[in-house]
mmCIF file of C-alpha atoms and ligand atoms in Angstrom:
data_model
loop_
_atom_site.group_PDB
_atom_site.id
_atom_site.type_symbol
_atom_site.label_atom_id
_atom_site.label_comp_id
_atom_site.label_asym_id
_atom_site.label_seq_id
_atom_site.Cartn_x
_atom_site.Cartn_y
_atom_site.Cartn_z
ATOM 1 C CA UNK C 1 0.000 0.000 0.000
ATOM 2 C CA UNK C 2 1.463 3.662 -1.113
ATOM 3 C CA UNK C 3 1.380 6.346 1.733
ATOM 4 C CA UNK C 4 -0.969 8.462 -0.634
ATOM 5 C CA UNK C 5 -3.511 10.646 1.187
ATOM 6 C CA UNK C 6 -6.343 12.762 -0.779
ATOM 7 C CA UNK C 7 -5.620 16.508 0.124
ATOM 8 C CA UNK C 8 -8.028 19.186 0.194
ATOM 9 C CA UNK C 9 -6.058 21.831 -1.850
ATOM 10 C CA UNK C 10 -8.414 24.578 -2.755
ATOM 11 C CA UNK C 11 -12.437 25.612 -2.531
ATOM 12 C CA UNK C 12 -14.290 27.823 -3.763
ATOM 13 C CA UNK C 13 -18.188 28.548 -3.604
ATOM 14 C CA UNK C 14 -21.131 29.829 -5.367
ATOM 15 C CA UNK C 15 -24.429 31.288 -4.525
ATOM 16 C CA UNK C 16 -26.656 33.185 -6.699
ATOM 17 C CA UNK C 17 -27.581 36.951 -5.808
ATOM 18 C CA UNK C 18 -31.236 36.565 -5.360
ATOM 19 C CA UNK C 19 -32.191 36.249 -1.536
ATOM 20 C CA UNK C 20 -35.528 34.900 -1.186
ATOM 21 C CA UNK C 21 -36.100 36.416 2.752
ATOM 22 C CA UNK C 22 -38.814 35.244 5.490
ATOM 23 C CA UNK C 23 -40.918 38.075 5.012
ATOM 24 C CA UNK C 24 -40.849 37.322 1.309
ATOM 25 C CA UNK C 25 -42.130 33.688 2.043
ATOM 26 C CA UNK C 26 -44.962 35.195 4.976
ATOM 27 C CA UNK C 27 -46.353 36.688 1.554
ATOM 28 C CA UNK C 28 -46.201 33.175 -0.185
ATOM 29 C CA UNK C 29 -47.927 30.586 2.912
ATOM 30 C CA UNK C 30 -48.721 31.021 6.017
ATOM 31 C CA UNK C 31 -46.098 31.169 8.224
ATOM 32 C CA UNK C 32 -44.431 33.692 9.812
ATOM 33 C CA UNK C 33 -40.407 34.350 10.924
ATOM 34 C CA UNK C 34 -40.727 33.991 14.540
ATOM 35 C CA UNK C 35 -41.629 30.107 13.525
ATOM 36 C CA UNK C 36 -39.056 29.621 10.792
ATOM 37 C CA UNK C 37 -36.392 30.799 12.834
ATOM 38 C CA UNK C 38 -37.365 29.340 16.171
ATOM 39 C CA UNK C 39 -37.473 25.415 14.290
ATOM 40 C CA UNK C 40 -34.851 25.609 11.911
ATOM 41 C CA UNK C 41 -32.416 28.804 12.107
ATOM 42 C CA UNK C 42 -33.148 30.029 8.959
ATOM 43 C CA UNK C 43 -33.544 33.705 7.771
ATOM 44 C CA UNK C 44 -33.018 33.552 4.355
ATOM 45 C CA UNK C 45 -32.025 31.271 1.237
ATOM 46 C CA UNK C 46 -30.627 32.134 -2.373
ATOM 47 C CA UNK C 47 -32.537 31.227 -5.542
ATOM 48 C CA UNK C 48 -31.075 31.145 -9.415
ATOM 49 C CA UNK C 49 -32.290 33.531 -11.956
ATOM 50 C CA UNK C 50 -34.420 32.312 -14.837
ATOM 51 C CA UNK C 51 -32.317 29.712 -16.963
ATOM 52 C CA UNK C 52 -29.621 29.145 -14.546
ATOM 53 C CA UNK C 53 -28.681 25.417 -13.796
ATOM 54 C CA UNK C 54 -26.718 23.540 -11.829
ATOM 55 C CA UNK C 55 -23.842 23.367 -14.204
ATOM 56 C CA UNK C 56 -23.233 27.089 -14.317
ATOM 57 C CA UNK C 57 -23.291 26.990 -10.655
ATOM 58 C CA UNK C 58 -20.653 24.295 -10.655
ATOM 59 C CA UNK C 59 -18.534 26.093 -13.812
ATOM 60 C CA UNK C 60 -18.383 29.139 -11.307
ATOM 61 C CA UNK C 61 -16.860 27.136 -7.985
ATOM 62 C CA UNK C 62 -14.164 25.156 -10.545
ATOM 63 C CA UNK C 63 -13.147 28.865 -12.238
ATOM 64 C CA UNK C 64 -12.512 29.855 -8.796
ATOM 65 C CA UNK C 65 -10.609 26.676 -7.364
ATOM 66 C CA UNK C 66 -8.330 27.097 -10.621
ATOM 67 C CA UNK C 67 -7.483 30.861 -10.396
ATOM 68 C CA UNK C 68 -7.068 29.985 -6.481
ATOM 69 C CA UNK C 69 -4.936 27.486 -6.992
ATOM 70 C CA UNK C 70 -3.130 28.724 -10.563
ATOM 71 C CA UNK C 71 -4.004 25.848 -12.321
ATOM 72 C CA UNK C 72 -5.360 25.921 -16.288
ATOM 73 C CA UNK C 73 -8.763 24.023 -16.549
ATOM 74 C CA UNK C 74 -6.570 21.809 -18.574
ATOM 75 C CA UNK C 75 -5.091 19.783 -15.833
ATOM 76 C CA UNK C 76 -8.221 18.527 -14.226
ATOM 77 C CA UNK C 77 -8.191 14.965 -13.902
ATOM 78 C CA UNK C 78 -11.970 14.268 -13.128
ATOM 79 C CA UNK C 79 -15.290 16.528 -12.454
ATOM 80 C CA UNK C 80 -17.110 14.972 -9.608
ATOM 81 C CA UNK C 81 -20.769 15.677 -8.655
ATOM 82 C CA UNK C 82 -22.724 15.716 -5.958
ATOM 83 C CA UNK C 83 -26.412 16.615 -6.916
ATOM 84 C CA UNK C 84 -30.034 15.785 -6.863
ATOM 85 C CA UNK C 85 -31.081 18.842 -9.273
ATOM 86 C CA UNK C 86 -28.611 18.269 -12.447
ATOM 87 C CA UNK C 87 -29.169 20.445 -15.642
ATOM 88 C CA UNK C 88 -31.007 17.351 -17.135
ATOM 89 C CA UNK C 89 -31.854 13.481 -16.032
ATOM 90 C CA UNK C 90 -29.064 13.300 -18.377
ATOM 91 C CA UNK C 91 -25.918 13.877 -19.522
ATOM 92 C CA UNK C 92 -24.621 14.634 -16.475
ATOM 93 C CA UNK C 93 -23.860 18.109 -14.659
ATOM 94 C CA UNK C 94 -19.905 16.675 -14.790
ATOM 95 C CA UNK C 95 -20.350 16.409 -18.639
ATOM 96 C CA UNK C 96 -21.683 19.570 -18.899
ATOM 97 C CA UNK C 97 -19.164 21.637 -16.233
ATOM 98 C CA UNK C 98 -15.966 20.264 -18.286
ATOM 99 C CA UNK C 99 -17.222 21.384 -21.481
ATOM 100 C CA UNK C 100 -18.309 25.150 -20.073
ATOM 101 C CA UNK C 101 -14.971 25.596 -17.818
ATOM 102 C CA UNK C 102 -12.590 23.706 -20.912
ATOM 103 C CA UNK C 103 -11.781 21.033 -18.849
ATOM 104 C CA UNK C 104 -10.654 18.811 -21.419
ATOM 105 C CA UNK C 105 -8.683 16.585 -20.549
ATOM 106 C CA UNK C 106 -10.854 15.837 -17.401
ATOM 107 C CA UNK C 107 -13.591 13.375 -17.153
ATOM 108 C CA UNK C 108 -16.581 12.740 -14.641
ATOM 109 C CA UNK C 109 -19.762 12.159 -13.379
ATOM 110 C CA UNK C 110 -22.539 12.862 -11.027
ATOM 111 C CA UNK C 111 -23.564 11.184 -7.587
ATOM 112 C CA UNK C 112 -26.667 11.006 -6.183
ATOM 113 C CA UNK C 113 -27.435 10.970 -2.347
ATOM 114 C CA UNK C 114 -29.238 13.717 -1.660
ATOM 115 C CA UNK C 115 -28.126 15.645 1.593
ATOM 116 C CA UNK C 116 -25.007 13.743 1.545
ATOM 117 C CA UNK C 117 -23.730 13.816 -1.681
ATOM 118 C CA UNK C 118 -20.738 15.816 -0.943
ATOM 119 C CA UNK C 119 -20.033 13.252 1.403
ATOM 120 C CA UNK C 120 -20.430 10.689 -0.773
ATOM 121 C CA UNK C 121 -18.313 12.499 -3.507
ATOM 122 C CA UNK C 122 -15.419 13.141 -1.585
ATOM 123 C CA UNK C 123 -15.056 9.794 -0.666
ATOM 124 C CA UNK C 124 -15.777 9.090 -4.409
ATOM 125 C CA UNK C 125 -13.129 11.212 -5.505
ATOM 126 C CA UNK C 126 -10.736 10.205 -2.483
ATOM 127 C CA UNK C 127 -10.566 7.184 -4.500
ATOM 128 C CA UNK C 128 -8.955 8.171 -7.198
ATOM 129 C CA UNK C 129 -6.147 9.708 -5.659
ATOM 130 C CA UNK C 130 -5.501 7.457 -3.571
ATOM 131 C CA UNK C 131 -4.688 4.693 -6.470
ATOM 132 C CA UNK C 132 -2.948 7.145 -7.982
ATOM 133 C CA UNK C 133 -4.894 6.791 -11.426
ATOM 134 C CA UNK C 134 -5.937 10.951 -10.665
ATOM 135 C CA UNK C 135 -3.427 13.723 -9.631
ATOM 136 C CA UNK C 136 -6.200 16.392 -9.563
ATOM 137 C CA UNK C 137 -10.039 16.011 -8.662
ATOM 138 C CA UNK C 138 -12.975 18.698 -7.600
ATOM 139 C CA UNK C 139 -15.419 17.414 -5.800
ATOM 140 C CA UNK C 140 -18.661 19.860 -6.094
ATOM 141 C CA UNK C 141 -21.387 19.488 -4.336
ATOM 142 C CA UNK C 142 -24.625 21.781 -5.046
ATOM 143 C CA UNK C 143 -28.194 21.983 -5.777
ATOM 144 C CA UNK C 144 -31.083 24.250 -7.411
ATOM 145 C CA UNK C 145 -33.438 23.041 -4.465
ATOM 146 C CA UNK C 146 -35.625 26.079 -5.984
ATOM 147 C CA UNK C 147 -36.591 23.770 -9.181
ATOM 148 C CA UNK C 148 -37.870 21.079 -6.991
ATOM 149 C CA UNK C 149 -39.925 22.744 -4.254
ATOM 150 C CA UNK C 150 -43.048 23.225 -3.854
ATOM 151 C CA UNK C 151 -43.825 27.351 -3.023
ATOM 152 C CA UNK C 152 -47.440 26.434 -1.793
ATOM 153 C CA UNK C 153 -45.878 23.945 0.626
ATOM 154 C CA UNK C 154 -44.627 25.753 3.869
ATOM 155 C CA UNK C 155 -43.373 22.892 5.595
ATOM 156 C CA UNK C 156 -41.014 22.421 2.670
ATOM 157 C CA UNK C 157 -40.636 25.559 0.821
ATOM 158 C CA UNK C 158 -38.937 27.727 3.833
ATOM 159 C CA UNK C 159 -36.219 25.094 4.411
ATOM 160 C CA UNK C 160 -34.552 25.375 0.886
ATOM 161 C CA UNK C 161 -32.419 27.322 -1.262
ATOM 162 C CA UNK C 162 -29.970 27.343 -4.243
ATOM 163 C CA UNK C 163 -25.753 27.059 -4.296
ATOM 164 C CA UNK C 164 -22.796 25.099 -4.715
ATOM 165 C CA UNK C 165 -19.361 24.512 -3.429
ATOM 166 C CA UNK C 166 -16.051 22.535 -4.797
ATOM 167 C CA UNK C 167 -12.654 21.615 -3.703
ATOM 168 C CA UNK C 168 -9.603 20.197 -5.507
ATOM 169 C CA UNK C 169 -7.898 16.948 -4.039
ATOM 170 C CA UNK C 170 -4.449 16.301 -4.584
ATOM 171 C CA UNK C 171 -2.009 13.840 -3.467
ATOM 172 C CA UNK C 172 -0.106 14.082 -0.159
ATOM 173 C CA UNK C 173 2.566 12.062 1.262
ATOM 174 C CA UNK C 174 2.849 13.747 4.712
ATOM 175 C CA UNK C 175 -1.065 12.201 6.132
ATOM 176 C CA UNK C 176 -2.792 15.346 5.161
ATOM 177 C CA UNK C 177 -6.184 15.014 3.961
ATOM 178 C CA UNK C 178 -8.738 12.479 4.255
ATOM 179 C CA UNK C 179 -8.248 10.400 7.141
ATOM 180 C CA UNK C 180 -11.426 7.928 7.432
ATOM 181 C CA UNK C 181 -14.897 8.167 6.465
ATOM 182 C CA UNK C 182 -18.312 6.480 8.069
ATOM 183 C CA UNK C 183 -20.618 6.366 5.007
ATOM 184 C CA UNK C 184 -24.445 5.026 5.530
ATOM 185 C CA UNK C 185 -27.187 3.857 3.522
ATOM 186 C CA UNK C 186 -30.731 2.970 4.306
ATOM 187 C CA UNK C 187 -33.357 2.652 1.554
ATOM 188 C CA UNK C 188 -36.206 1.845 4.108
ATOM 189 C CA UNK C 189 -36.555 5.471 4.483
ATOM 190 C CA UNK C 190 -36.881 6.119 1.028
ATOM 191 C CA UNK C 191 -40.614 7.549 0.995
ATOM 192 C CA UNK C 192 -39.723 9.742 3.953
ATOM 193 C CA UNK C 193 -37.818 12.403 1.477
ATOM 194 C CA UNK C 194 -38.451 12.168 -1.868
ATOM 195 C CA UNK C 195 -39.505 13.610 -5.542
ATOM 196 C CA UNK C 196 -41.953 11.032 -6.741
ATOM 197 C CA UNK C 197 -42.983 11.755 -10.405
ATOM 198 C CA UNK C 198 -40.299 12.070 -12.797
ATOM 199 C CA UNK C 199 -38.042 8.699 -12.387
ATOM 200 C CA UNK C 200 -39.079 5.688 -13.948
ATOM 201 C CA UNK C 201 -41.292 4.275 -11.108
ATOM 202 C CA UNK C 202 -43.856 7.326 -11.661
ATOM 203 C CA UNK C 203 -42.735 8.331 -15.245
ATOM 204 C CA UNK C 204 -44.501 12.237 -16.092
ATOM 205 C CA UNK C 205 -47.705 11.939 -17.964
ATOM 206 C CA UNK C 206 -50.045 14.447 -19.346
ATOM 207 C CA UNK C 207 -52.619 13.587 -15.890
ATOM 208 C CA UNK C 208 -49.732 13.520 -13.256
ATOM 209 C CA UNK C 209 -47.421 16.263 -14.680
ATOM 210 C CA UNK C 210 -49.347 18.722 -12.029
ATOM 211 C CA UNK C 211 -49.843 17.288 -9.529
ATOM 212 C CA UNK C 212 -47.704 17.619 -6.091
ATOM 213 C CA UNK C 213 -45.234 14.606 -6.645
ATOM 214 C CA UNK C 214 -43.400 16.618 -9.074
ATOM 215 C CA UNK C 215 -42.119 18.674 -6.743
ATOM 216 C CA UNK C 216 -40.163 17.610 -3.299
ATOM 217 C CA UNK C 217 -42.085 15.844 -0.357
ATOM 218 C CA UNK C 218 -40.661 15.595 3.202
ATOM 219 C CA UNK C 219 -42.109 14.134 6.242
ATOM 220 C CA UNK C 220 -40.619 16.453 8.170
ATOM 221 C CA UNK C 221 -40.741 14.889 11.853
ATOM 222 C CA UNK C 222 -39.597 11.365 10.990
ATOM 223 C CA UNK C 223 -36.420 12.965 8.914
ATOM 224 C CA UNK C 224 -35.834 14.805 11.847
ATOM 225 C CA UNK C 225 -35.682 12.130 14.202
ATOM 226 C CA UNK C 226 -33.435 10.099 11.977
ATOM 227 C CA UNK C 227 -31.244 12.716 11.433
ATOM 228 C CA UNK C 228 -30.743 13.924 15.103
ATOM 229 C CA UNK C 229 -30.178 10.552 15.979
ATOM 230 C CA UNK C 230 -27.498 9.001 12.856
ATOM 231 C CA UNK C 231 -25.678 12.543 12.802
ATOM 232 C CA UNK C 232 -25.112 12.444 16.239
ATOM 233 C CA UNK C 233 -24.056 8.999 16.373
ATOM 234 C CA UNK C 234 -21.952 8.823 13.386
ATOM 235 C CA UNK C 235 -20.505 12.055 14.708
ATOM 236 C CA UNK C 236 -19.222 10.042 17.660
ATOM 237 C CA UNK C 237 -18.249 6.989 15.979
ATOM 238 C CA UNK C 238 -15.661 8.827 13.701
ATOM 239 C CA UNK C 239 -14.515 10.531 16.603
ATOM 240 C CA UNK C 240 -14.152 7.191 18.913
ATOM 241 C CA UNK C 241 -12.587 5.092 15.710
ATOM 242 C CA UNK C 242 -10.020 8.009 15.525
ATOM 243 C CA UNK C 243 -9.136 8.504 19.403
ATOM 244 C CA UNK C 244 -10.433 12.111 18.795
ATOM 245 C CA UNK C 245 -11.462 14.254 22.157
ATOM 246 C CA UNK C 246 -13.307 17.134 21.653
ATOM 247 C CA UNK C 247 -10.085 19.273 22.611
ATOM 248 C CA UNK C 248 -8.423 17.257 19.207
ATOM 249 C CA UNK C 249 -11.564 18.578 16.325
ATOM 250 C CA UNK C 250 -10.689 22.449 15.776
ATOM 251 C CA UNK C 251 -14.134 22.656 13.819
ATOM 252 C CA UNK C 252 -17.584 20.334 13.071
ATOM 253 C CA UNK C 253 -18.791 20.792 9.514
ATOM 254 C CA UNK C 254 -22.334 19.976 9.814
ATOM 255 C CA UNK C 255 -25.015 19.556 6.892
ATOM 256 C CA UNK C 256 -27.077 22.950 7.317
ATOM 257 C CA UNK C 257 -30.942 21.168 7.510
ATOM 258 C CA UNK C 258 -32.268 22.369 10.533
ATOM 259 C CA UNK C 259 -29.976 24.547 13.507
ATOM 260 C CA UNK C 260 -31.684 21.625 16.122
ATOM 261 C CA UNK C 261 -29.987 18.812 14.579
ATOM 262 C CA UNK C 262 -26.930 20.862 13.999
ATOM 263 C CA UNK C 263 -26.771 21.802 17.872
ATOM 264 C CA UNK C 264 -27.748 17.486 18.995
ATOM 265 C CA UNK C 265 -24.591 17.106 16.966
ATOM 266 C CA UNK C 266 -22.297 19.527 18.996
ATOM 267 C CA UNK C 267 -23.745 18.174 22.171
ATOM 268 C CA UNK C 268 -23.001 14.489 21.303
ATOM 269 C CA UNK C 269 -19.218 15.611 20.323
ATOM 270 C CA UNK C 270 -19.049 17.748 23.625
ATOM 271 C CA UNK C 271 -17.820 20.547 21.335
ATOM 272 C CA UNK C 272 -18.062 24.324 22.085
ATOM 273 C CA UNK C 273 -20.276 26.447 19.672
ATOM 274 C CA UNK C 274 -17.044 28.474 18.067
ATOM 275 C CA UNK C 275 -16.180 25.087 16.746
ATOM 276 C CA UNK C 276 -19.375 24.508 14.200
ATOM 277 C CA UNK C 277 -19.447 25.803 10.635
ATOM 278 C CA UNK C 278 -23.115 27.235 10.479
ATOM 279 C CA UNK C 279 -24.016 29.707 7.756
ATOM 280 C CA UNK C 280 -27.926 28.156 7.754
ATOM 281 C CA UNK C 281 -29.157 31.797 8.464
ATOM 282 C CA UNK C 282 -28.119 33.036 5.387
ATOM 283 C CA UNK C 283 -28.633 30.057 2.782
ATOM 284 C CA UNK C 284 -30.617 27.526 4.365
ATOM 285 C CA UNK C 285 -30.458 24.072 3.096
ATOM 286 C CA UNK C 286 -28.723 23.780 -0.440
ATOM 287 C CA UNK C 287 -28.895 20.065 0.108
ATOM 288 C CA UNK C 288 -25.393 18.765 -1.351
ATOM 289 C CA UNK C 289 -24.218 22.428 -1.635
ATOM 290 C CA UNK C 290 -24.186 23.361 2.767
ATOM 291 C CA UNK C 291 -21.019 21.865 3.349
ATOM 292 C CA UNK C 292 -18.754 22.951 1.123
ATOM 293 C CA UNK C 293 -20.031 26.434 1.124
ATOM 294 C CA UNK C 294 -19.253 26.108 4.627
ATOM 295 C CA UNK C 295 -15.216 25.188 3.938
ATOM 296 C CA UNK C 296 -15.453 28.240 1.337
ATOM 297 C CA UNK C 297 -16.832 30.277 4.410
ATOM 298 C CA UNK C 298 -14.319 29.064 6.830
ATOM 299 C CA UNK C 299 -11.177 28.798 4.571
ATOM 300 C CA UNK C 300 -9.749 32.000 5.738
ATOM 301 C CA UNK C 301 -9.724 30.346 9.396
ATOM 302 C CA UNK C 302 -8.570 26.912 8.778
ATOM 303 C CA UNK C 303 -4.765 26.094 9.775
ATOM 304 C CA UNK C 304 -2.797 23.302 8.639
ATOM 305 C CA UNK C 305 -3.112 20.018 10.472
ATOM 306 C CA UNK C 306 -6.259 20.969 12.029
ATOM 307 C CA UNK C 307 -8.906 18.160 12.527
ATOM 308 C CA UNK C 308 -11.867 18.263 10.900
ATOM 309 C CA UNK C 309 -15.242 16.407 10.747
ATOM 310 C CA UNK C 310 -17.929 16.884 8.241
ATOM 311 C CA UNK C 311 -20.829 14.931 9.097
ATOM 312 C CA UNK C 312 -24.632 14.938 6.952
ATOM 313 C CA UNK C 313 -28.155 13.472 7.063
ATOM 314 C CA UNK C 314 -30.161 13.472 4.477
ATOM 315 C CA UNK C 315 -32.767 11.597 1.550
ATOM 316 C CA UNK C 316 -32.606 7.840 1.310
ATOM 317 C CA UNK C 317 -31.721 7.818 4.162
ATOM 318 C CA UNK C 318 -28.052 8.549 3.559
ATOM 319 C CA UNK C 319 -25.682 9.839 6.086
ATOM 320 C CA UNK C 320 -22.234 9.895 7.055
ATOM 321 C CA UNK C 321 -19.150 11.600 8.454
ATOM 322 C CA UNK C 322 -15.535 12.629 7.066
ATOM 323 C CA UNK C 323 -12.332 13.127 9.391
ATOM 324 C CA UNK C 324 -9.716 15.363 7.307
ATOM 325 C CA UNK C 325 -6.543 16.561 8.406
ATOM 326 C CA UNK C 326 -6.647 19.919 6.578
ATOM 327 C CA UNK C 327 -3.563 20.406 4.507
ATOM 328 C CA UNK C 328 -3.010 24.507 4.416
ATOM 329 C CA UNK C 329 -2.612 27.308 5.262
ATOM 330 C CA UNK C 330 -4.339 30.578 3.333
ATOM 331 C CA UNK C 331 -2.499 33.238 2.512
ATOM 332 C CA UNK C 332 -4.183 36.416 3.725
HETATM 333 O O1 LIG X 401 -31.612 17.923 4.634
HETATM 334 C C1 LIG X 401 -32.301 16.717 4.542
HETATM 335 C C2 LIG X 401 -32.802 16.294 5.818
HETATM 336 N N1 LIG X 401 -33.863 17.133 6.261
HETATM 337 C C3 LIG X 401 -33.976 17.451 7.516
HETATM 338 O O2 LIG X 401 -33.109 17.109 8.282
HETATM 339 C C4 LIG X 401 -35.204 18.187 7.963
HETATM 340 C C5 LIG X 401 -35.774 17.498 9.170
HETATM 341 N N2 LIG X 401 -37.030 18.070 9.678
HETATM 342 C C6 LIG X 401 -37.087 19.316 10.233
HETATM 343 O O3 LIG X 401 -36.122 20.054 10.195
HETATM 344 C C7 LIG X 401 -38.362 19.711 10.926
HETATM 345 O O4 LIG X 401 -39.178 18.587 11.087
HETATM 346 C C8 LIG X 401 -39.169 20.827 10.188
HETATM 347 C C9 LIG X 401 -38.404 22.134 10.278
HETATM 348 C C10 LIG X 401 -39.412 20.435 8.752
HETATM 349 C C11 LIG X 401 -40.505 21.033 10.902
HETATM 350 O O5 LIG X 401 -40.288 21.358 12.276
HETATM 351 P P1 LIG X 401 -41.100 20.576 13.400
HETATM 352 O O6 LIG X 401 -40.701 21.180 14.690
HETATM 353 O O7 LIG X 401 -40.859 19.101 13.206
HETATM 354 O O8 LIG X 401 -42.571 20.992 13.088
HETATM 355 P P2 LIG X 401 -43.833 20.029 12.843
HETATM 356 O O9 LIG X 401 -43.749 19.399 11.513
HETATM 357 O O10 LIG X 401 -44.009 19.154 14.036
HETATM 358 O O11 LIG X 401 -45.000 21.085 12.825
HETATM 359 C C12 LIG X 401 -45.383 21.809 14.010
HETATM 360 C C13 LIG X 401 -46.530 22.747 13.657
HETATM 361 C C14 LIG X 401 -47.650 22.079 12.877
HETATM 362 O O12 LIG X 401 -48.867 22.666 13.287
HETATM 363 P P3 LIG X 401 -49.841 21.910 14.329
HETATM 364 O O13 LIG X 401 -50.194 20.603 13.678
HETATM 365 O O14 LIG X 401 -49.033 21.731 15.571
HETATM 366 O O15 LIG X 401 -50.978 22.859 14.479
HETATM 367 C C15 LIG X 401 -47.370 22.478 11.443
HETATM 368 O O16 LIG X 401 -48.524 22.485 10.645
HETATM 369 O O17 LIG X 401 -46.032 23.797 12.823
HETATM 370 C C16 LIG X 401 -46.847 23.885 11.628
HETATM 371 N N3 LIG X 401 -45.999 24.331 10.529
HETATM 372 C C17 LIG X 401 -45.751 25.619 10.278
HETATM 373 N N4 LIG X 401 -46.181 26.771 10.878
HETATM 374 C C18 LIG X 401 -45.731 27.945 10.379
HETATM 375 C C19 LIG X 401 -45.321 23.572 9.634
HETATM 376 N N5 LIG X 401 -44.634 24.376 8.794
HETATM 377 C C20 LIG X 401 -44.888 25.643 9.170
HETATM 378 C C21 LIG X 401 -44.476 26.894 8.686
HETATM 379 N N6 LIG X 401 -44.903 28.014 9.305
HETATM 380 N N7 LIG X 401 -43.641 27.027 7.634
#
């Protein structure tokens, strides 16, 4: 076995400029933003402009990983996605961000699991690196949770919102990067989050193709109760497989659903508040998209060899947690 570790070399993020606030949504259904704040955090969420997809979201965060990082769009290995909301059913977003940025030399493709699909794609893309067949890799993860929501629903519609985030992985030889990963699948919980017309199960027809199962349906409580209690857990496994104390994680990534679930989390890993990435407030839930808008947020504060964990809940069920050792520095 080589010593190869998958680095975290660059990120970059993207959000679109339209903010869709509470009081725009108290004018949409009835709620109000005492509630939406009190049970999930959440103040407000960005939403695309007509005729922007995922893709151009995704083109953005690689243009800014290469400038970061100095590289031409040339040298890119592999285009990784995590997404639920791709330009089309197919080609891929992948296909589709190589040709717009000129990666091409790179190849891809997208992965599906919901919430955690920038989990799931960094461990994808981890791969790769580690048997050396890829010297460069971004890993996005992002969604246009606007095109799949339904804005009469208020139990869904004030949870969501729109952006995407990236990160190059290189290869290290001094144990930077990804350490371990606890990745989770349960299908049972498949109906509990889920966009039923569309796949080939419920296929769109001209009697269906209004109804509500085009759009996103969540039962709300029991995803919450799965979540509190697999992010939590999963949390804690990664940090007992690891011999991690609290003192030893300089920062929790958590998947931005609800600001409950992300506090259950920081309780279970004993950590103090100043150590959690939360930016829920301002985007809400991008689904794939909250964590590495997070590490975009947070770059600036990250130090080299600090411990990470990312950790996410989300449709499938799916859920999971990352340990990285991050690998730099940013230069101010
Ligand atoms: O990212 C993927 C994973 N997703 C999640 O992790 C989300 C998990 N679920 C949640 O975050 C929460 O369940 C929600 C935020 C979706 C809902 O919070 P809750 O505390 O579980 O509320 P609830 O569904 O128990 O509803 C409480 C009350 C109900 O009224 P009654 O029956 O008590 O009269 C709802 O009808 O709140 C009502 N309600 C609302 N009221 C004002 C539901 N949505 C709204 C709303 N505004 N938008």
């Amino acid at each position: 076995m080589n010593n190869i570790t998958a680095a975290i070399t660059s990120v970059h993020g993207y959000v679109p400029e339209k903010k869709l606030t509470n009081a725009d949504l108290e004018k949409m259904v009835d709620t109000n933003d005492e509630w939406i704040v009190s049970r999930t955090g959440i103040k407000e969420r960005r939403i695309v402009s007509k005729g922007q997809a995922l893709s151009d979201l995704g083109a953005e965060v690689v243009k800014g990983i290469c400038k970061k990082r100095g590289i031409s769009p040339k040298e890119i290995d592999m285009i990784i996605v995590g997404t639920i909301t791709a330009d089309y059913r197919f080609p891929s977003a992948s296909n589709i961000i190589c040709d717009k940025v000129g990666a091409t030399n790179a190849w891809g493709f997208d992965v599906n699991a919901a919430c955690s699909g920038f989990l799931f794609t960094l461990e994808t893309g981890k791969q790769f690196i580690e048997n050396e067949s890829a010297q460069k890799v971004i890993v996005i993860g992002g969604d246009i949770m606007s095109s799949i929501v339904n804005y009469k629903d208020r139990t869904t519609c004030i949870l969501f919102g729109d952006g995407a985030g990236g990160v190059l992985l290189e290869p290290d030889t001094e144990g930077y990067g990804i350490k371990d990963s606890i990745l989770k699948v349960d299908g049972s919980g498949r109906n509990s989050l889920v966009q039923k017309i569309g796949g080939s199960k419920e296929p769109v027809t001209k009697e269906n193709a209004e109804s509500e199962g085009m759009y996103m349906f969540q039962d709300g409580q029991t995803v919450f109760k799965h979540a509190v209690r697999n992010m939590a857990d999963v949390s804690a496994e990664i940090m007992k497989k690891n011999n991690l104390s609290s003192e030893d994680v300089a920062y929790l990534v958590p998947h931005q659903a609800n600001l409950r679930i992300i506090d259950a989390t920081t309780r279970r890993m004993g950590l103090d508040k100043d150590k959690v990435m939360i930016n829920i407030q301002k985007y809400g839930n991008t689904t794939s998209g909250t964590i590495p808008l997070c590490l975009w947020e947070w770059e600036d504060k990250l130090k080299k060899g600090d411990n990470i964990v990312l950790a996410a809940f989300g449709g499938g069920f799916t859920w999971g947690a990352i340990y990285i050792k991050w690998a730099y520095d940013t230069k101010k």
